[in-house]
Coordinates of C-alpha atoms in Angstrom, one line a residue:
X1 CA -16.6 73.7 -64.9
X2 CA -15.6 72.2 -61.2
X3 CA -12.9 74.4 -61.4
X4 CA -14.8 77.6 -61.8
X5 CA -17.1 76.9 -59.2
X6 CA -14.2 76.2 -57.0
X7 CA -12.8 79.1 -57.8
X8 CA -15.5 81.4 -57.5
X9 CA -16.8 80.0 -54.3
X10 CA -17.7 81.4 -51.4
X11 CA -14.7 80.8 -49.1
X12 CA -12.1 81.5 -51.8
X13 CA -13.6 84.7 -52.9
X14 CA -13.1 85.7 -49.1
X15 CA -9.6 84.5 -49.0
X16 CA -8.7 86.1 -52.1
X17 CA -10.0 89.6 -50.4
X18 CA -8.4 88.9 -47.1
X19 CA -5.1 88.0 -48.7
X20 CA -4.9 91.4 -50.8
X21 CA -6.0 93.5 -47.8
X22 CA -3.9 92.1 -45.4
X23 CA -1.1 92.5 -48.2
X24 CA -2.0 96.3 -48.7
X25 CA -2.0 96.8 -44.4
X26 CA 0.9 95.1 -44.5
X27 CA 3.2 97.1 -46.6
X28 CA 1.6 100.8 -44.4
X29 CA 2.0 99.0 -41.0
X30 CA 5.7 98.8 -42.0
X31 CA 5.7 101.9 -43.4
X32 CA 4.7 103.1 -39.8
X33 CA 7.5 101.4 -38.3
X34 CA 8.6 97.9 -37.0
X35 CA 10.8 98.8 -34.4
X36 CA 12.0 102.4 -33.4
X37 CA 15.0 103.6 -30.5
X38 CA 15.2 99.7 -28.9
X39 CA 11.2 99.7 -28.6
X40 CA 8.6 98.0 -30.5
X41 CA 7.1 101.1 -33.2
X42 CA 3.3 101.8 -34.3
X43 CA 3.4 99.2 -37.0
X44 CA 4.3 96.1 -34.8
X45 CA 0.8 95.5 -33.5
X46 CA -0.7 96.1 -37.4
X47 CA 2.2 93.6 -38.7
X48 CA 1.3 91.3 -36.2
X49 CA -2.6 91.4 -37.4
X50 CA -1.8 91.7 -41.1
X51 CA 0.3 88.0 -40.6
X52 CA -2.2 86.2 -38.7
X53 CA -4.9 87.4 -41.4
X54 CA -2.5 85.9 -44.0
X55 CA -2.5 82.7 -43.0
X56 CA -5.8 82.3 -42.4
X57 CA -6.2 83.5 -46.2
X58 CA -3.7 81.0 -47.3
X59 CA -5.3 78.3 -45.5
X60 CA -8.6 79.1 -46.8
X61 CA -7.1 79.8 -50.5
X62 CA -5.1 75.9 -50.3
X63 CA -7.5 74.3 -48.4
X64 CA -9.8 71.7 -50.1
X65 CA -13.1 72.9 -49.4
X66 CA -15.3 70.9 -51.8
X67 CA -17.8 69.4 -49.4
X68 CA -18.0 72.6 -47.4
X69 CA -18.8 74.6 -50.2
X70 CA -21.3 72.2 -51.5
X71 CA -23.0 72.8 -48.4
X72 CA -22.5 76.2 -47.9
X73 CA -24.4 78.8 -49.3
X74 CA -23.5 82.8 -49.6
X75 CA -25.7 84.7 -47.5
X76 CA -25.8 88.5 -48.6
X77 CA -26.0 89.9 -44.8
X78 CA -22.5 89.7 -43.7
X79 CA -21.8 91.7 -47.1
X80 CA -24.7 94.4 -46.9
X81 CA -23.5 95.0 -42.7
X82 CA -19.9 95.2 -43.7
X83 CA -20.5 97.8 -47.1
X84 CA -22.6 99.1 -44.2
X85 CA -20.2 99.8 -41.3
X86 CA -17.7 101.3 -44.2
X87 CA -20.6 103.6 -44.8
X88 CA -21.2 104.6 -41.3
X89 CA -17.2 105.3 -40.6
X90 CA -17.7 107.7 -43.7
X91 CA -20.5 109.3 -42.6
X92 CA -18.6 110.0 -39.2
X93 CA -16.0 111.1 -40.4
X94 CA -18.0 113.6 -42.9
X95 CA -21.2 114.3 -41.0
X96 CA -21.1 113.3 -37.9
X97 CA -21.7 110.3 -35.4
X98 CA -25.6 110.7 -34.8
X99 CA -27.2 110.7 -38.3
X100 CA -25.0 107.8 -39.7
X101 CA -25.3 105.6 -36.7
X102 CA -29.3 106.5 -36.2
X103 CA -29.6 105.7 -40.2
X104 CA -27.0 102.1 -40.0
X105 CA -29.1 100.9 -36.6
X106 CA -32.6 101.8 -38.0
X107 CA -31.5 99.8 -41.5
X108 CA -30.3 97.0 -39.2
X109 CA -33.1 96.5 -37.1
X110 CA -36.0 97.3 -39.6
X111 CA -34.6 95.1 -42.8
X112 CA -32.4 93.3 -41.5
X113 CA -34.2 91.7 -38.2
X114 CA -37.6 92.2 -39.8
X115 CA -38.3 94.1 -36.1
X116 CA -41.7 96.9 -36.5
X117 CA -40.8 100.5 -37.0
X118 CA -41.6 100.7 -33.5
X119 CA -38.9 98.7 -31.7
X120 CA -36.2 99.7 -34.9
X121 CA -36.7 103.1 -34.8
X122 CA -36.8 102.9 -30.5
X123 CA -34.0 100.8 -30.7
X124 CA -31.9 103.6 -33.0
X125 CA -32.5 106.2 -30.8
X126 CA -31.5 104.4 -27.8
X127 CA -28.2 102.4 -28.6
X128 CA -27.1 106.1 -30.7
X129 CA -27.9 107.8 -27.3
X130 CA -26.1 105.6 -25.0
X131 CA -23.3 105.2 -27.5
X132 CA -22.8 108.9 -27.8
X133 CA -23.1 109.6 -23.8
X134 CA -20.8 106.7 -23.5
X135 CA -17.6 108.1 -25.6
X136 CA -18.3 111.8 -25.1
X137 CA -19.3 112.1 -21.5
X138 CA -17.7 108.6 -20.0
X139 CA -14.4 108.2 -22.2
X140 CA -13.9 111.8 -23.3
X141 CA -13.7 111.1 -27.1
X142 CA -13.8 114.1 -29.0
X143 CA -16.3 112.7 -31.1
X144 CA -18.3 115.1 -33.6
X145 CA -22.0 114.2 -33.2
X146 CA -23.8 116.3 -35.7
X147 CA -22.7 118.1 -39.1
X148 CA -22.8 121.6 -37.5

């Protein structure tokens, strides 16, 4: 039993994820290329990332943990922004930056700080209209805003 719960807790769940994706980047930073004509390639930067994140994982995966994760509980936010921000780079990449971002900031603000629909929905249209103005005017991203 104090094995399972070891096991399944919180910290080596994350390590086990972080260990597998930094695997998987891993193996296509490589792919992209260490080292090319005397110069460091695409990939060395990735590499670089994909180690670091690997030893962190190790270190949470080895570590002894038990009265940290007696303590710690595992709070659903951090999961429900990240499955959120993986839907928002889909949505970008299919419809467009407005809708997704106005849809992930209104979520964010209205459920997730408990703020009125006043302020969330203010607060959408605001940080989604700087943001926009900021890489498309400012930086000169060629960044699709809407789906037509």
């Amino acid at each position: 039993m104090k094995f399972d719960r070891l096991l399944f807790a919180p910290s080596k769940l994350v390590a086990i994820v972080l260990t597998v994706f930094s695997s998987g980047f891993a193996l296509a930073s490589w792919q992209l290329g260490l080292w090319t004509n005397g110069a460091p390639g695409v990939g060395l930067t990735p590499m670089l990332a994909c180690a670091a994140l690997f030893v962190v994982s190790l270190m949470l995966l080895l570590g002894d943990n038990e009265e940290a994760e007696q303590e710690a509980s595992l709070e659903w936010t951090p999961m429900i922004m990240g499955f959120g921000f993986c839907l928002l780079a889909y949505g970008m990449n299919t419809i467009g930056f407005v809708v997704p971002a106005l849809i992930f900031l209104l979520i964010w603000a209205r459920f997730l700080y408990c703020r009125s629909w006043l302020v969330s929905v203010s607060a959408a249209i605001g940080i989604t209209a700087v943001l926009a103005i900021l890489f498309v005017k400012i930086f000169g991203v060629p960044l699709k805003l809407f789906p037509w």
